[in-house]
Amino acid sequence: MTEETPGFEEKPDVPSGATPDDAEPKAAPKEGAAPAGDANADAGLVAQLDQVRTALNERTADLQRLQAEYQNYRRRVERDRATVKEVAIANLLTELLPVLDDIGRAREHGELVGGFKSVAESTETVAAKLGLQQFGKEGEPFDPTIHEALMHSYAPDVTETTCVAILQPGYRIGERTIRPARVAVAEPQPGAQAAKPEKAGKAEGAEEKSEAADDKENGGPEEG
């Protein structure tokens, strides 16, 4: 048995060339203290996240702008398509108006009979389905926006310029007039308006004379 020399403690073996500090155990890092490297990494991640959010907002704004432009383009195309369709139908019906005029004259003279009557009615039905509307009636006030006056006269029984005869009916598609109604118009007789007040004055004078005569017959008005 070997005897231990009192006063000496056993020390761990230290490799050759190592300093005494290497033999001492290193102190454990304190809990809760974040290393400086981790803080820098978190700051970098936050910066990257901000960049991603900015890029996402920009892309979202670009997408919304493109969507709005597409919607405007789509509405414009639909509007132009409807306009082109309306113009094409108007041009077709304008060329068909002389045929409709012939059908109308044949109906007035009682010549719309047999197979011709069937064809004429079918033609009018197709024109109506395409939106063609006929207008113009006798007795309606003259409107220069939809009427074309071909004949003019005076009449004592009208109070304003009036359509007294429809020479050729007008046609419209919706609010668009493709041909005005060609009419004969009559205006109030010149001097008729001035004559009416004069006649009214004479009538009032006659009534006053009649009342005065009645008072004389009754011995004058009674005094209070």
Steps between C-alpha positions, in 0.01 A plus 500: 500500500620844427472773745361833406701798588296719728430856381488420134180464302467309188465717194377389163751421246590797289624439151843613425516851356166605651467800729360470847179675391425216265480264792231707676143425393332775303212682663159418357330790317236680699145403425283769326780690334464490118821484304579800280492278191136401561393866534661587168328202336159609633553855370590360158187285493282799592656705221440220250141465618443873446641475150272205422197691630588806292542288187168324572316832536651625174399183316148518648464863388620405150249215486212725610596759241513239225164362607342848490648564155364168376152576632503842330622341176228235519224758555635713214505201265144405593383858449671524161356164398148613590551826309623318189203262519255788533653685206490187284133439581416866437669488159312183408163638607566831325535311173177316583290815557392543134363144507305580818366816334377296203333256737327788678370650175379162382311455829336843463379417149373154596760321287656306787344161425599141438859389521624858482318570827675211675842610375433861598391408852804276545727784391338740748530239777873452437556876495317534832712223655811693400369796700343712226220724629264711290383841623300798378130562559256765388417758762825481696706817557772567245849412628784601267726235651282213376277665236579640157240750375433465127176703490388803698160661555292696750200370689264677739445192716861448617678679783855396406691366204339160445552204268178481300608230254769229499646485151763242591542332840821533698708217638732465798712234670493555873578868551665535158289645219595350164238698306281790613126494435414712197187696578270786403471758777246768583554809711238714677327749273673842515291746698295227662665555834445877480138455397419285799586766763302760296197272493538440870503878562185546294329224691594659833366838380173339395467338841557834673234668280259220577555539872448879475173447314382259765577754772296766320204266462513417869518866602873510554707325761359479846653737752602374835 
